[in-house]
mmCIF file with all atom_site columns, C-alpha atoms in Angstrom:
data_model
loop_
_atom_site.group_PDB
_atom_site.id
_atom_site.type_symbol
_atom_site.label_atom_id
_atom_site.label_alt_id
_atom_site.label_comp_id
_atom_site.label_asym_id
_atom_site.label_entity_id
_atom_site.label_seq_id
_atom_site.pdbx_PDB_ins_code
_atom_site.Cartn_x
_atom_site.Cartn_y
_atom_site.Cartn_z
_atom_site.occupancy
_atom_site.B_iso_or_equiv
_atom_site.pdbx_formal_charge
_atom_site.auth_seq_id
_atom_site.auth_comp_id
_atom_site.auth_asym_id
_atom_site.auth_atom_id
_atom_site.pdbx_PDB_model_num
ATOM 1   C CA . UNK F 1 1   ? -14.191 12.250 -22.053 1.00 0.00 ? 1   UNK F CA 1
ATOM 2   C CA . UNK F 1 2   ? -13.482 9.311  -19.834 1.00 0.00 ? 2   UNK F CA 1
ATOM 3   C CA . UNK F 1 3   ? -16.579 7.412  -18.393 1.00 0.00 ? 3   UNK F CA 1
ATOM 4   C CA . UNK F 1 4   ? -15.847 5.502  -15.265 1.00 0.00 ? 4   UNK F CA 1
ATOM 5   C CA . UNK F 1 5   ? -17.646 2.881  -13.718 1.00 0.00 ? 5   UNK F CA 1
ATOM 6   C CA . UNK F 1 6   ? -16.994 0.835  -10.371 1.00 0.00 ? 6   UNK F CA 1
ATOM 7   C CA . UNK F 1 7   ? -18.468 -2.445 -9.135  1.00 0.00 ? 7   UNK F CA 1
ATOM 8   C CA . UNK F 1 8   ? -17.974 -4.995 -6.184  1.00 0.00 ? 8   UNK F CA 1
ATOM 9   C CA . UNK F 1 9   ? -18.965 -3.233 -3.326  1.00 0.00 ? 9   UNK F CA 1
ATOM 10  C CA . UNK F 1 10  ? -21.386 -4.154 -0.886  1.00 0.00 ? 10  UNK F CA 1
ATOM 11  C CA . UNK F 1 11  ? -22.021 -5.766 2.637   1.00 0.00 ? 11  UNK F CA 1
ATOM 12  C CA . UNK F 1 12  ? -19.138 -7.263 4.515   1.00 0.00 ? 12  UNK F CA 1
ATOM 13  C CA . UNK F 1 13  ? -18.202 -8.576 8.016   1.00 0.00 ? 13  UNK F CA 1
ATOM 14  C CA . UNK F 1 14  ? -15.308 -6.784 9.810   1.00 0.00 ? 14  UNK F CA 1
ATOM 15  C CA . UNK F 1 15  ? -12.238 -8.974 8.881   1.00 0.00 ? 15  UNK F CA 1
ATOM 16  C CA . UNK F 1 16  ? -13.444 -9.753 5.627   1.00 0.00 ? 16  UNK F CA 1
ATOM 17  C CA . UNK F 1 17  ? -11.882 -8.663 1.846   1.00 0.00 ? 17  UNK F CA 1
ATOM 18  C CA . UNK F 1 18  ? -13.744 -6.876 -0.809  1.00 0.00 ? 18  UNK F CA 1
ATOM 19  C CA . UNK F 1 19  ? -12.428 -6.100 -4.425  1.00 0.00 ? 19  UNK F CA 1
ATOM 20  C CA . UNK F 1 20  ? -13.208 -2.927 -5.877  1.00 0.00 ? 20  UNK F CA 1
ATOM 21  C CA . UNK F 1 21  ? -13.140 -2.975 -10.027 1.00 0.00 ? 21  UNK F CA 1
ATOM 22  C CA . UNK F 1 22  ? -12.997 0.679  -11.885 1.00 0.00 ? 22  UNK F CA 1
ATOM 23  C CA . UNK F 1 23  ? -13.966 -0.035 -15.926 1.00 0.00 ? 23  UNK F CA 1
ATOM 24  C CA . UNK F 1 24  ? -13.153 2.564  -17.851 1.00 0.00 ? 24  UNK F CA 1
ATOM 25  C CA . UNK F 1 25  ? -14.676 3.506  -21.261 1.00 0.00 ? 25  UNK F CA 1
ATOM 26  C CA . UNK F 1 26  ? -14.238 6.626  -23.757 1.00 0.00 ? 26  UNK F CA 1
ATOM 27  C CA . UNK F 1 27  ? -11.598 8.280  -24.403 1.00 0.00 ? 27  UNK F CA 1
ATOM 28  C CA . UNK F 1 28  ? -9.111  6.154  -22.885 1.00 0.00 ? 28  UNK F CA 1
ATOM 29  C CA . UNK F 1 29  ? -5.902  6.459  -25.726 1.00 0.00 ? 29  UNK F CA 1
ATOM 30  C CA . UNK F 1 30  ? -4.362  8.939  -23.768 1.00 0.00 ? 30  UNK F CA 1
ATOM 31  C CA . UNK F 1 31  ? -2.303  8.052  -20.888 1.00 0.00 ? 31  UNK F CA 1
ATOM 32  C CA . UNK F 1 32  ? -4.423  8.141  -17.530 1.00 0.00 ? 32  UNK F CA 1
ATOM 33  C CA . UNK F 1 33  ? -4.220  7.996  -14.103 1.00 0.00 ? 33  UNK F CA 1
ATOM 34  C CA . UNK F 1 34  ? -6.431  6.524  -11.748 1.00 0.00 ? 34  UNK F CA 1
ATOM 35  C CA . UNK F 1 35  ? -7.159  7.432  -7.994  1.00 0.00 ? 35  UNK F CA 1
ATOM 36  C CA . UNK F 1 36  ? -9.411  5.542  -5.679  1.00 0.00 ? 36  UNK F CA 1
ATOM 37  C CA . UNK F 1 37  ? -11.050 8.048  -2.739  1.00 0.00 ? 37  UNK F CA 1
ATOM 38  C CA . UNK F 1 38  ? -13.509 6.971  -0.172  1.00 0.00 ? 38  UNK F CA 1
ATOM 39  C CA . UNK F 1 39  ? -16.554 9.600  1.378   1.00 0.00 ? 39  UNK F CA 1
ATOM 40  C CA . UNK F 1 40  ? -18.242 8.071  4.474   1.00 0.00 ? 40  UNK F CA 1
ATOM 41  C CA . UNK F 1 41  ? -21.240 10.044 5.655   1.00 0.00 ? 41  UNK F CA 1
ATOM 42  C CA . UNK F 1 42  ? -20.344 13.750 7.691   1.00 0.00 ? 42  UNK F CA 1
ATOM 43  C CA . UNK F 1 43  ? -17.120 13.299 6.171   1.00 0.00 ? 43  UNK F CA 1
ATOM 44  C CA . UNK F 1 44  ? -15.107 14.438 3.633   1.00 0.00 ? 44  UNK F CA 1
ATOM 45  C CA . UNK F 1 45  ? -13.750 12.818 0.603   1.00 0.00 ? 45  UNK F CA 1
ATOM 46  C CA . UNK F 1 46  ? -10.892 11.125 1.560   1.00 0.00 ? 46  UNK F CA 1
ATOM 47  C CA . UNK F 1 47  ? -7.558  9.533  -0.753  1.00 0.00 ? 47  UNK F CA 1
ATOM 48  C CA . UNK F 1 48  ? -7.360  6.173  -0.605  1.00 0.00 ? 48  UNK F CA 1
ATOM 49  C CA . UNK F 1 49  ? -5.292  4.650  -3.149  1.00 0.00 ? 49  UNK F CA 1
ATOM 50  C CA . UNK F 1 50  ? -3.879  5.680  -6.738  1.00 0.00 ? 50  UNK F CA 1
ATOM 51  C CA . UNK F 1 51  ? -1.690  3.984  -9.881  1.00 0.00 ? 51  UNK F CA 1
ATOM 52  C CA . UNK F 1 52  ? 0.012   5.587  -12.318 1.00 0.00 ? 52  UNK F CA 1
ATOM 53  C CA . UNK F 1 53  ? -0.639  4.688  -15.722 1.00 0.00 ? 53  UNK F CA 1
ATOM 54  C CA . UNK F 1 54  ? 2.200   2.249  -16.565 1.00 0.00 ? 54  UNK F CA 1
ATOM 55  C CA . UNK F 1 55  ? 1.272   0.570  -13.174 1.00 0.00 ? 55  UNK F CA 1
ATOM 56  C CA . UNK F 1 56  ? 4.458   0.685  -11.822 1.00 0.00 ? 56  UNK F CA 1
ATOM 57  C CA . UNK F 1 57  ? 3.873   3.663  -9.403  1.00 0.00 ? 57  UNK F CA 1
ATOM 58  C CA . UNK F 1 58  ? 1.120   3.227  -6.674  1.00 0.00 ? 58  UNK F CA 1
ATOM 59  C CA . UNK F 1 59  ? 0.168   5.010  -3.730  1.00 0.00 ? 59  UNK F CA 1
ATOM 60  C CA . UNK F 1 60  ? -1.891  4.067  -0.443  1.00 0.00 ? 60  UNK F CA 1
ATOM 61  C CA . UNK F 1 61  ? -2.929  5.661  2.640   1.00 0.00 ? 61  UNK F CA 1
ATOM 62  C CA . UNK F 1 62  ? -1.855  5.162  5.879   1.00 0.00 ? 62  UNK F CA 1
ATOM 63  C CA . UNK F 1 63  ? -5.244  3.742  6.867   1.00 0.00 ? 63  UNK F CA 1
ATOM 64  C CA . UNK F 1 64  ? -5.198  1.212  4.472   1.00 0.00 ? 64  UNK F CA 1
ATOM 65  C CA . UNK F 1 65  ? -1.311  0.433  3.865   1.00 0.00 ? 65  UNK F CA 1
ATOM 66  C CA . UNK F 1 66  ? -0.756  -3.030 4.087   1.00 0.00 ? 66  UNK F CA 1
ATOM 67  C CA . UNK F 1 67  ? -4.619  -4.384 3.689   1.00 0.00 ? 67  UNK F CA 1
ATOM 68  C CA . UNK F 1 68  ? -4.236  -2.543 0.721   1.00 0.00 ? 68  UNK F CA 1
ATOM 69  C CA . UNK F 1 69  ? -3.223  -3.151 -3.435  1.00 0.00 ? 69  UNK F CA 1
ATOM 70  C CA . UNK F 1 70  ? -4.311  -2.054 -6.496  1.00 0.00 ? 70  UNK F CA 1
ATOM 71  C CA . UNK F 1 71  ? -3.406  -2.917 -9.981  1.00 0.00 ? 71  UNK F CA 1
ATOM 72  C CA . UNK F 1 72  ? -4.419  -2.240 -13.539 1.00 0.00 ? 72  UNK F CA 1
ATOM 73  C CA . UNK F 1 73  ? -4.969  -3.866 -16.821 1.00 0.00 ? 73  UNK F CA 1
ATOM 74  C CA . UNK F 1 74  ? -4.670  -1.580 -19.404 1.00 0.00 ? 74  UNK F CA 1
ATOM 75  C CA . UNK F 1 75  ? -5.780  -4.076 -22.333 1.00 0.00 ? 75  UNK F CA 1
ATOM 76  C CA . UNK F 1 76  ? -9.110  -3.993 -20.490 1.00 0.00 ? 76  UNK F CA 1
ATOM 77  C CA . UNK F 1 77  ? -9.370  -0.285 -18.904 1.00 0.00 ? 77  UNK F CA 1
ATOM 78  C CA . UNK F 1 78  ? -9.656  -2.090 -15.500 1.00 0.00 ? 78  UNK F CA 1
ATOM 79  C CA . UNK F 1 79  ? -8.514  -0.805 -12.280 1.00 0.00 ? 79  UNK F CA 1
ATOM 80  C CA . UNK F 1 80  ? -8.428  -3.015 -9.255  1.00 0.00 ? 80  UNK F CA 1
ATOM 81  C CA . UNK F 1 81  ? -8.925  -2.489 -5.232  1.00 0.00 ? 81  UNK F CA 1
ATOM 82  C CA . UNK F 1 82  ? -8.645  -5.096 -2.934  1.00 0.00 ? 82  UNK F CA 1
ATOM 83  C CA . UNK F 1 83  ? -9.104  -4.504 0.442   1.00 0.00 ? 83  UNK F CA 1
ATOM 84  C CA . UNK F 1 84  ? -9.039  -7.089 3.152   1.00 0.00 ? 84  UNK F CA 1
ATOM 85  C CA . UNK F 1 85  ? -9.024  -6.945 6.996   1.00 0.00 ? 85  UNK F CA 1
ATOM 86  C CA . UNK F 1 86  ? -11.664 -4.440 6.682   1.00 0.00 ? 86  UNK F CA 1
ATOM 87  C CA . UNK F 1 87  ? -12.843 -2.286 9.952   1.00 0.00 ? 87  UNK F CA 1
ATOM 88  C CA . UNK F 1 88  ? -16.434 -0.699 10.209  1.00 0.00 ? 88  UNK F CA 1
ATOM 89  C CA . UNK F 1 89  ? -14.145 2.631  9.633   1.00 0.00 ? 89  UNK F CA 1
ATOM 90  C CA . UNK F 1 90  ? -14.035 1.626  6.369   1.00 0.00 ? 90  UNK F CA 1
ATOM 91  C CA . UNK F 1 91  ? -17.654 2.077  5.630   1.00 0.00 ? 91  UNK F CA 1
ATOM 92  C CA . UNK F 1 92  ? -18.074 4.526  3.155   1.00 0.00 ? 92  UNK F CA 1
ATOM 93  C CA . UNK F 1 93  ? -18.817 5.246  -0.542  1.00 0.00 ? 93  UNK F CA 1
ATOM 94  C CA . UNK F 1 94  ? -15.956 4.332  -2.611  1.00 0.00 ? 94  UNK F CA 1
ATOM 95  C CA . UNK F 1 95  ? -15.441 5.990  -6.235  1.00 0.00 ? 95  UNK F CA 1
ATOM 96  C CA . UNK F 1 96  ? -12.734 5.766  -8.982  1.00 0.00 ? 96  UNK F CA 1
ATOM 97  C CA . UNK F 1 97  ? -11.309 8.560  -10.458 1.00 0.00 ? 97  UNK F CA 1
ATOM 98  C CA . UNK F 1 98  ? -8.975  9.263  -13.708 1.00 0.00 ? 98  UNK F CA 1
ATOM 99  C CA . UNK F 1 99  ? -6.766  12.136 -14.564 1.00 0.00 ? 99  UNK F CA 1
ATOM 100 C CA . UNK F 1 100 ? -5.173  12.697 -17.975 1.00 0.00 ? 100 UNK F CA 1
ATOM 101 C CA . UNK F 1 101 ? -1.206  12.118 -17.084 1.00 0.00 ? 101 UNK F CA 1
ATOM 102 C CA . UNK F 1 102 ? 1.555   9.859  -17.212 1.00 0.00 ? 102 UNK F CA 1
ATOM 103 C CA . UNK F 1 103 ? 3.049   11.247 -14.308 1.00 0.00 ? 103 UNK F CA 1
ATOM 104 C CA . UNK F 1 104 ? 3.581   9.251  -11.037 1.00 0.00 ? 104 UNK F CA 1
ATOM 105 C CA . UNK F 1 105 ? 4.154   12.223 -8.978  1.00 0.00 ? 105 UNK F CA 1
ATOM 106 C CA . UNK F 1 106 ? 2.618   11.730 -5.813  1.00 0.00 ? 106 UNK F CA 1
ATOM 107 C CA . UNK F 1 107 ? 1.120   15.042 -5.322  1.00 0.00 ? 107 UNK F CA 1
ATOM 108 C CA . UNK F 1 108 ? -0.967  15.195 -8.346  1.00 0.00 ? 108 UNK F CA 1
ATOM 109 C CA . UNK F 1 109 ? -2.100  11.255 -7.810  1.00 0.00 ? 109 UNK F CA 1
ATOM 110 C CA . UNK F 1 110 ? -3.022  11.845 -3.851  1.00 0.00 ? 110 UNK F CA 1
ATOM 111 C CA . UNK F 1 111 ? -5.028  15.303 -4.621  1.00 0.00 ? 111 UNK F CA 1
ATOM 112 C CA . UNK F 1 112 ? -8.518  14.569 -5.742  1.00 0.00 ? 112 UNK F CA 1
ATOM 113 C CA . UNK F 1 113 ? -8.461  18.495 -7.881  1.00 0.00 ? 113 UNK F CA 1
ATOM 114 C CA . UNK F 1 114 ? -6.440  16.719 -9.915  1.00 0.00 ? 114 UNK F CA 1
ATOM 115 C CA . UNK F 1 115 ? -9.038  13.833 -11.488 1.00 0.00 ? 115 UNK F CA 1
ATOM 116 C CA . UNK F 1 116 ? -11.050 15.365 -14.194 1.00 0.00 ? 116 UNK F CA 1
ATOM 117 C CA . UNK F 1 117 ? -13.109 12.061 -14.306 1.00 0.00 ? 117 UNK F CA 1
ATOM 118 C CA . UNK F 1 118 ? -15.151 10.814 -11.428 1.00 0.00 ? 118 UNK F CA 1
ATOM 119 C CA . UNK F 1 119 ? -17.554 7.316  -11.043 1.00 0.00 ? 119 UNK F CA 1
ATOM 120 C CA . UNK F 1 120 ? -20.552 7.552  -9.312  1.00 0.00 ? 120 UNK F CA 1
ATOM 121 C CA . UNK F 1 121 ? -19.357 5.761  -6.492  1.00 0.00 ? 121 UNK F CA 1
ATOM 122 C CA . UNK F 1 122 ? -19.579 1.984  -5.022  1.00 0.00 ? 122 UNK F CA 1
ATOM 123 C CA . UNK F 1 123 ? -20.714 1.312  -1.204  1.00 0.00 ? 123 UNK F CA 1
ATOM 124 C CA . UNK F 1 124 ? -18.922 -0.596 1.285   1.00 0.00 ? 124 UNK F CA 1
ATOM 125 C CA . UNK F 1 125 ? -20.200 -1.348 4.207   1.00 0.00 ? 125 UNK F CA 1
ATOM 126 C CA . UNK F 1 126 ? -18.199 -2.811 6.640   1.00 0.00 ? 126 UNK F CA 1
ATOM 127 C CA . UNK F 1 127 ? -20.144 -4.627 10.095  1.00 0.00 ? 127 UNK F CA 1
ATOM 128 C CA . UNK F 1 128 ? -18.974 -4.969 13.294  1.00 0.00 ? 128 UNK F CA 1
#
């Protein structure tokens, strides 16, 4: 079992920069995955970003590419989102998620049926 928990959202002014931290805890020797999906209210979940496990293979969606990055630090079982030129479209409930793999393959990192591990989620709100 992987436990995840995420931190650093909160209230922001459109044009401002939030970053999103994922701590992991468990069960975290095997190799992992870790997605980043969004759910804003009357909507469904949506991808947002994902890393592979050696970090080198990352993934973002077209509504965020370019205000976009995430990163990792393994040592720590940290996974990073920072977000910046935010839009009140951005507004939504943000979670981490982790699937057991060393893969980088882009379907299995963009599909949320992949992630076996879920946070409870982090809000953003973005104002206008």
């Amino acid at each position: 079992q992987v436990q995840l928990v995420e931190s650093g959202g909160g209230l922001v002014q459109a044009g401002g920069s939030l970053r999103l931290s994922c701590a992991a805890s468990g069960r975290t020797d095997s190799g992992y995955a870790v997605g980043w999906f969004r759910q804003a209210p009357g909507k469904e979940r949506e991808f947002v970003s994902a890393i592979s496990f050696s970090g080198w293979v990352v993934y973002y969606a077209d509504s965020v590419k370019g205000r976009c990055t995430i990163s990792r630090d393994n040592a720590k079982n940290t996974v990073e989102l920072r977000v910046s030129s935010l839009k009140p479209e951005d507004t939504a409930l943000y979670y981490c998620a982790a699937q057991t793999t060393t893969s980088g393959a882009r379907p299995k990192l963009l599909d949320p049926r992949q992630y076996d591990y879920w946070g409870q989620g982090t809000q953003v709100t973005v104002s206008s």
